[in-house]
mmCIF file of C-alpha atoms in Angstrom:
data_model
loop_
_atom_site.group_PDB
_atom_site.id
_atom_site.type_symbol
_atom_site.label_atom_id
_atom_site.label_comp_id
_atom_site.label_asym_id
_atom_site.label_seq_id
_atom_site.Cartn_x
_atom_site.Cartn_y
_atom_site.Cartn_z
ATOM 1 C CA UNK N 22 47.654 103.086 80.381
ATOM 2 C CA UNK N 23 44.511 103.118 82.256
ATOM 3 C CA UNK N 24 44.989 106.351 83.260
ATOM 4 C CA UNK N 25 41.917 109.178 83.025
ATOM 5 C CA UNK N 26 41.871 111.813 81.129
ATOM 6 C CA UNK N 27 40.326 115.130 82.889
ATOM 7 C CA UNK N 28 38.430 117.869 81.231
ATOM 8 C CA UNK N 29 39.314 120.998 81.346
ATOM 9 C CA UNK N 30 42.510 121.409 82.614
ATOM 10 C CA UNK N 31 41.916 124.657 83.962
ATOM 11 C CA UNK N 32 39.041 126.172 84.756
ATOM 12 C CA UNK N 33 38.764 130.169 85.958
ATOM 13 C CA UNK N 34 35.101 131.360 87.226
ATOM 14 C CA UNK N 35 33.835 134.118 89.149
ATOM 15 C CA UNK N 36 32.885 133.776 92.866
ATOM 16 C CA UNK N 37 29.405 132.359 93.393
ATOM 17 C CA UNK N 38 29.278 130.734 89.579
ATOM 18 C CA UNK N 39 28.888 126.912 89.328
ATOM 19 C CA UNK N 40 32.146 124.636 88.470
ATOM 20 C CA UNK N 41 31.836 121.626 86.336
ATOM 21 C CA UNK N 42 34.780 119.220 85.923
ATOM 22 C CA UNK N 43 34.484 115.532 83.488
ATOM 23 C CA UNK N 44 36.720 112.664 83.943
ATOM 24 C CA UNK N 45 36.934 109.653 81.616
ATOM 25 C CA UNK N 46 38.411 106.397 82.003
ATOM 26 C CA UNK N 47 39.149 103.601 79.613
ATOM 27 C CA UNK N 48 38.614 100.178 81.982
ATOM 28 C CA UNK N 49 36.164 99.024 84.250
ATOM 29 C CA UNK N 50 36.455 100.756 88.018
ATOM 30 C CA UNK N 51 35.057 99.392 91.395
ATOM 31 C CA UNK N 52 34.666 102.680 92.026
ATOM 32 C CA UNK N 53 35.779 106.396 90.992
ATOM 33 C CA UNK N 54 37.226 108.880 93.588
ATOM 34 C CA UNK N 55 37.454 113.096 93.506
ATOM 35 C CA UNK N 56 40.376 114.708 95.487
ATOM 36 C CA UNK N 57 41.651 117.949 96.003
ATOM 37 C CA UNK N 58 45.062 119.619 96.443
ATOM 38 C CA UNK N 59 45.931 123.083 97.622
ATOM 39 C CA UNK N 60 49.288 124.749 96.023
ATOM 40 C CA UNK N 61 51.960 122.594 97.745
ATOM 41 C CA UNK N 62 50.007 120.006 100.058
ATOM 42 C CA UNK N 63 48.997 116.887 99.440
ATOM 43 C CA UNK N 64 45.572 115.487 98.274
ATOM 44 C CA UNK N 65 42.483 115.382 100.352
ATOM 45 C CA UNK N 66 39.570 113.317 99.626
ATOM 46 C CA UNK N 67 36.109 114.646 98.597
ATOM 47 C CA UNK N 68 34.046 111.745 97.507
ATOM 48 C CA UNK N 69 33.338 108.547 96.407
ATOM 49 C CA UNK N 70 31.251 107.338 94.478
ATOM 50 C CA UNK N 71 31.013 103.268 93.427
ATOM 51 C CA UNK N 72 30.098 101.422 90.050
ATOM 52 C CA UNK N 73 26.653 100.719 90.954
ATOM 53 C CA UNK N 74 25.594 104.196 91.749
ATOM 54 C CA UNK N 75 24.930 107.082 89.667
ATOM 55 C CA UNK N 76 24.784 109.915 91.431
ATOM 56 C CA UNK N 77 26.216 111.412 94.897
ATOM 57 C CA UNK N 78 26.327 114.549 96.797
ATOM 58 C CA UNK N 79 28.200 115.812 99.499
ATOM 59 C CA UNK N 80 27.402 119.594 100.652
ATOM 60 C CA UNK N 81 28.147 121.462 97.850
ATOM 61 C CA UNK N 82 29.469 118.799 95.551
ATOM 62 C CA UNK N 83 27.547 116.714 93.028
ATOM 63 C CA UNK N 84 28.779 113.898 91.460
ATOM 64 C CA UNK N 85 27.825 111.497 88.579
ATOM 65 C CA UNK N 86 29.084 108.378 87.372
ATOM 66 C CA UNK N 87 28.147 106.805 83.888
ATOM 67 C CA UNK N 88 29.743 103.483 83.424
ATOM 68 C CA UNK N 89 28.402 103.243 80.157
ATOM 69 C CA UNK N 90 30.191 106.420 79.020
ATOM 70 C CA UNK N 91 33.236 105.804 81.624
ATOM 71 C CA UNK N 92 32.943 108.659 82.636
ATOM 72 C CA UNK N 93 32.034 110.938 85.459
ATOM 73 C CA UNK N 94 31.587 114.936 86.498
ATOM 74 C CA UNK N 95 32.100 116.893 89.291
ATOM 75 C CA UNK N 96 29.880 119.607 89.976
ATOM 76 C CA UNK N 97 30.756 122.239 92.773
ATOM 77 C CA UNK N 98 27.780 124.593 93.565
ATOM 78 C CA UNK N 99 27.960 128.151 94.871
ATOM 79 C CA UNK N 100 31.777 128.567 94.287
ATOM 80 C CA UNK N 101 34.041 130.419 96.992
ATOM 81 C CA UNK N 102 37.541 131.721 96.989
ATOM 82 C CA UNK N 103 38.371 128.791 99.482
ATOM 83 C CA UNK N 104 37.702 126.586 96.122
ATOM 84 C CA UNK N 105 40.540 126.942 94.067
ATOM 85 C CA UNK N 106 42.966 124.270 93.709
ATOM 86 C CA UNK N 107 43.336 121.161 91.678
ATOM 87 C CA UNK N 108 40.624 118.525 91.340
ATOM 88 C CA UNK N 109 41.709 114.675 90.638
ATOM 89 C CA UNK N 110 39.453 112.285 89.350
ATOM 90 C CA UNK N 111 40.804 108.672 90.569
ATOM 91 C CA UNK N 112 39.329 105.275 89.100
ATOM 92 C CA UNK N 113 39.851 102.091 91.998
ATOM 93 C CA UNK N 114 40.574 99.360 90.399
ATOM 94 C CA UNK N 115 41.253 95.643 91.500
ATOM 95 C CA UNK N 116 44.192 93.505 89.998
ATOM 96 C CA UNK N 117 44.951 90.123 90.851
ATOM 97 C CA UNK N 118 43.948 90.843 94.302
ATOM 98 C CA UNK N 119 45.505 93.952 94.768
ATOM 99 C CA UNK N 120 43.338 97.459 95.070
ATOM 100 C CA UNK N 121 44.905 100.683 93.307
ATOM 101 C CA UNK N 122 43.616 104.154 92.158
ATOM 102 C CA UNK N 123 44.981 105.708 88.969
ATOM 103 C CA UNK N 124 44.745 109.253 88.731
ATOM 104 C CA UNK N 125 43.693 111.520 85.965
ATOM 105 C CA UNK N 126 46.173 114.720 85.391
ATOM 106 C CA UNK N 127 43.734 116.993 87.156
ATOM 107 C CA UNK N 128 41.744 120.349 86.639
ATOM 108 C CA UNK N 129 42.979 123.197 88.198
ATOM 109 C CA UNK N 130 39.808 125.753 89.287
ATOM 110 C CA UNK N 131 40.696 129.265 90.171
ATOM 111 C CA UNK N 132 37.573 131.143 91.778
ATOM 112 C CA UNK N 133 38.023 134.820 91.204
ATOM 113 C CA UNK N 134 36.264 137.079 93.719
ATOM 114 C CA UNK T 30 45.019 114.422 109.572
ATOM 115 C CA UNK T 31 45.291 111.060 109.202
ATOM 116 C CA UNK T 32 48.732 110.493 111.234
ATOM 117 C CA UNK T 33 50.690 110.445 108.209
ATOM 118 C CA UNK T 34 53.826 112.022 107.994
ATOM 119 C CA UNK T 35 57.121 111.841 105.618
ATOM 120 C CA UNK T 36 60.937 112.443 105.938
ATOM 121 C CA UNK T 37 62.580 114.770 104.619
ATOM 122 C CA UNK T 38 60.509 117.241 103.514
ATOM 123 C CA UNK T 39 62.409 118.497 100.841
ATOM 124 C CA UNK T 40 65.959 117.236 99.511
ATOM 125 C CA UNK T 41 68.518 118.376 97.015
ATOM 126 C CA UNK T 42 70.634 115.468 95.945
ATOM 127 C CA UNK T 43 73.210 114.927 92.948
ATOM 128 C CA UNK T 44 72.709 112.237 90.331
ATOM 129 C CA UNK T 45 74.052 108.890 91.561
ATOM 130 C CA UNK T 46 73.731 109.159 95.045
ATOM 131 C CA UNK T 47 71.269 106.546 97.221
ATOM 132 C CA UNK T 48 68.374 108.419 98.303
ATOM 133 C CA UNK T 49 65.816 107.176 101.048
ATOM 134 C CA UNK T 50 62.340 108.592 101.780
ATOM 135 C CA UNK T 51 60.239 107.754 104.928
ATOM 136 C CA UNK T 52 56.597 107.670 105.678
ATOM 137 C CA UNK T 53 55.366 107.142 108.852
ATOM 138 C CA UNK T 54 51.643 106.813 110.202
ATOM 139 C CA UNK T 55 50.325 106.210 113.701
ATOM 140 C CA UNK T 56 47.053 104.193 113.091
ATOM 141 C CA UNK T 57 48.281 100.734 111.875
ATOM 142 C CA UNK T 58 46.173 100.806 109.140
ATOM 143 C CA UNK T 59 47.818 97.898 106.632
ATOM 144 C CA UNK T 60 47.596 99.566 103.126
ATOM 145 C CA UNK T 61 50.210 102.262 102.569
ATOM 146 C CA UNK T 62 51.380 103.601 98.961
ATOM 147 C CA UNK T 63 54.250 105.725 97.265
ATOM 148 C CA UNK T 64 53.773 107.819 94.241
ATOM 149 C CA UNK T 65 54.859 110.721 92.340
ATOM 150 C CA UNK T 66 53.652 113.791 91.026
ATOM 151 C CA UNK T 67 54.824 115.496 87.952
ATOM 152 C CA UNK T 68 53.180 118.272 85.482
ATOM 153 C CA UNK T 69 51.156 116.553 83.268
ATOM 154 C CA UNK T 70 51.245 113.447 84.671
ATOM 155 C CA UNK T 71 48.829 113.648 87.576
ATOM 156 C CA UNK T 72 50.086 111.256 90.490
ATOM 157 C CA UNK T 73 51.770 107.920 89.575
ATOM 158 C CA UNK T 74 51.934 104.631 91.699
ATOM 159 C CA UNK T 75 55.605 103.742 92.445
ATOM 160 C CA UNK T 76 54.822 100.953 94.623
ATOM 161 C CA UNK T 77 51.988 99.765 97.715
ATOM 162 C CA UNK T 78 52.164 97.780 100.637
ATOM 163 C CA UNK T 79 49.501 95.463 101.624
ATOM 164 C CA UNK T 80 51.183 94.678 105.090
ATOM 165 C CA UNK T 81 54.528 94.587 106.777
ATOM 166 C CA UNK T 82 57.191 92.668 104.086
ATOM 167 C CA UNK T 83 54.494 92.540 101.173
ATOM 168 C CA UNK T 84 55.114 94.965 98.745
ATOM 169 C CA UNK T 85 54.141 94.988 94.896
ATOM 170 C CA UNK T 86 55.188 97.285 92.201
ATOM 171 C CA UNK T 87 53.142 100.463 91.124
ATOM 172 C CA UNK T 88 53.117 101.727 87.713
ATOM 173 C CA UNK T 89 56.393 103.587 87.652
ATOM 174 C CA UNK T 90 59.084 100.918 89.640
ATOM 175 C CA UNK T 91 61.667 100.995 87.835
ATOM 176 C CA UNK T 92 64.605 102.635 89.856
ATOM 177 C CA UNK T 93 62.942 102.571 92.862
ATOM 178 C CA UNK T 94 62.680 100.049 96.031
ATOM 179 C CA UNK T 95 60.533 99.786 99.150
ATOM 180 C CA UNK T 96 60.608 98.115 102.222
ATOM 181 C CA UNK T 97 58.540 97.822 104.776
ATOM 182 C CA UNK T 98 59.484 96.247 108.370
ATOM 183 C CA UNK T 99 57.021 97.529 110.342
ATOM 184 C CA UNK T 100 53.405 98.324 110.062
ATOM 185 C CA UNK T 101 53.849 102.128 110.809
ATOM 186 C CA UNK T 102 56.909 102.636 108.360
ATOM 187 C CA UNK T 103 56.950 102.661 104.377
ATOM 188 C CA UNK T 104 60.444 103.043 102.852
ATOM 189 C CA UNK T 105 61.000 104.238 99.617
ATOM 190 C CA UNK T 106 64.572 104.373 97.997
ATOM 191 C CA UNK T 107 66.304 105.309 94.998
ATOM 192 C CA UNK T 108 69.357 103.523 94.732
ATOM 193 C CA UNK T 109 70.983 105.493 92.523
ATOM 194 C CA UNK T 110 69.400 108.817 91.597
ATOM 195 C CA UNK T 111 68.881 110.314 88.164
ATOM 196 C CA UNK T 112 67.525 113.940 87.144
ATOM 197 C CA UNK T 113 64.436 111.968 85.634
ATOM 198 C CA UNK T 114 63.378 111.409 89.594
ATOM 199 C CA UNK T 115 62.799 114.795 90.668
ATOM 200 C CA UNK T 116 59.592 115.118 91.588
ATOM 201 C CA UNK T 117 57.118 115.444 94.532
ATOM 202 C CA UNK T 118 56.611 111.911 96.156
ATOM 203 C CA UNK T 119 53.510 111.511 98.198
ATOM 204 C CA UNK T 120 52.483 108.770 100.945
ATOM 205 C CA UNK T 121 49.273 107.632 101.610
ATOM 206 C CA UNK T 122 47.420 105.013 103.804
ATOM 207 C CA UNK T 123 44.114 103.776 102.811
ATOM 208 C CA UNK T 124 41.840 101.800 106.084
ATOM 209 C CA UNK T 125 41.233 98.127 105.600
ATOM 210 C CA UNK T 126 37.340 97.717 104.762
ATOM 211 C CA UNK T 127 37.784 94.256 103.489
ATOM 212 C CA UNK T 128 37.194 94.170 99.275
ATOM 213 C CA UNK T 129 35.778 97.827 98.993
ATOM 214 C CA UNK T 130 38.281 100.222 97.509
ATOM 215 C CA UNK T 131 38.044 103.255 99.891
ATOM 216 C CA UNK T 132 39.207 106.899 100.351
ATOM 217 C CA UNK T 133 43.239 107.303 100.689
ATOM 218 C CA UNK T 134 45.013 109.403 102.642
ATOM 219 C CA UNK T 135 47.851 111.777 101.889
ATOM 220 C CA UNK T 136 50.841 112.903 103.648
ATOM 221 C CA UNK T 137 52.135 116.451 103.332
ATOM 222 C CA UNK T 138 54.722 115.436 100.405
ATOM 223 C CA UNK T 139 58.351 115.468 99.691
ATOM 224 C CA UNK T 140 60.136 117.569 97.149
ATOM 225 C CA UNK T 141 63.231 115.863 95.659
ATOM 226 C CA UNK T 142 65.354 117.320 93.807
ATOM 227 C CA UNK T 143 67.935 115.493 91.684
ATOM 228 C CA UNK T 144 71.098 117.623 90.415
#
C-alpha cells in the first residue's frame, strides 16, 4: 500500500502552544497535501506543497517536505480552540496517466483552552 | 464551498439490497472522486472520473460501480450491500490545471449504514 503513515495520532495541547504533526510516505509523490476535517464534515484543504520545494507557509501553518526522508510535518503556530479536528497528510501521485492522492489515517489535535 | 453536494445524506439499508449514492457539483470541473472513510483507515479511493463515461478504479472497487453521464453527476452504487460497506463516503472534485496534481474538494459526506 502506498498509503502514509501519520504521527501522532492524537495530539492534546493547551491553547496558544505550538502543534507539530509528521507524515511519511513510502513512494515517490508529485506533491504532498494537508487537509482538515471538523467532527462530521468533510475535508478542507490547507496546503500544498510540491516535490521540488521544501518548505511552505500559509498564515499560521508551516510546512516541510523532505523527499529524501519521505516525509513531511505540519506545524500550526499559536494554537486556538477553532483548531481542533483531524489533520490528513495526502501524497499526489501519478499512475499511468491518472492523478490520485492517498491519504494517511490522520492526527486528531484537540486544543484545550 | 465548492458546489459540491451528495444524496442522501445519511441511509440505513439491509444487507443485499442495491444502494445508489449521488454527487453533484455546479462548476464542470472534469475530475470528480468517491471514497470512504473508516477508523483507522483514513480515506480510501473507491473510484475517479476523469470526464463524463471515463471512470477507473480506486483502491477499494471491489463491490462497488460508478457511472458518470454527465459532467455535473458522479454515481456511485453498491449492487448488493454488505455490513463491510458501512462507512462515510465522500465526493470530491479537483479543477483541471493540466499535469499538476492540485487541491480537492470535498462534499459534506454520506453516512451509510448497512444492516
Amino acid at each position: 500500500s502506498q498509503q502514509g503513515e501519520e504521527d501522532p495520532q492524537a495530539l492534546s495541547i493547551q491553547e496558544g502552544e505550538n502543534a507539530t504533526m509528521n507524515c511519511s510516505y513510502k513512494t515517490s509523490i508529485n506533491n504532498l497535501q494537508w487537509y482538515r476535517q471538523n467532527s462530521g464534515r468533510g475535508l478542507v484543504h490547507l496546503i500544498l506543497i510540491r516535490s521540488n520545494e521544501r518548505e511552505k507557509h500559509s498564515g499560521r501553518l508551516r510546512v516541510t517536505l523532505d523527499t529524501s526522508k519521505k516525509s513531511s510535518s505540519l506545524l500550526i503556530t499559536a494554537s486556538r480552540a477553532a483548531d481542533t479536528a483531524s489533520y490528513f497528510c495526502a501524497t499526489a501521485h501519478s499512475q499511468g496517466g491518472a492523478q490520485k492522492l492517498v491519504f494517511g489515517q490522520g492526527t486528531r489535535l484537540t486544543i484545550n483552552p | 464551498d465548492a458546489g459540491i453536494t451528495q444524496s442522501p445524506r445519511h441511509k440505513v439499508t439491509e444487507t443485499g439490497t442495491p444502494v445508489t449514492l449521488r454527487c453533484h457539483q455546479t462548476e464542470n470541473h472534469r475530475y470528480m472522486y468517491w471514497y470512504r472513510q473508516d477508523p483507522g483507515h483514513g480515506l480510501r479511493l473507491i473510484h475517479y472520473s476523469y470526464g463524463v463515461k471515463d471512470t477507473d478504479k480506486g483502491e477499494v472497487s471491489d463491490g462497488y460501480s460508478v457511472s458518470r453521464s454527465k459532467t455535473e453527476d458522479f454515481l456511485l452504487t453498491l449492487e448488493s450491500a454488505t455490513s463491510s460497506q458501512t462507512s462515510v463516503y465522500f465526493c470530491a472534485i479537483r479543477e483541471d490545471r493540466g499535469l499538476f496534481i492540485d487541491e480537492q474538494f470535498f462534499g459534506p459526506g454520506t453516512r451509510l449504514t448497512v444492516l
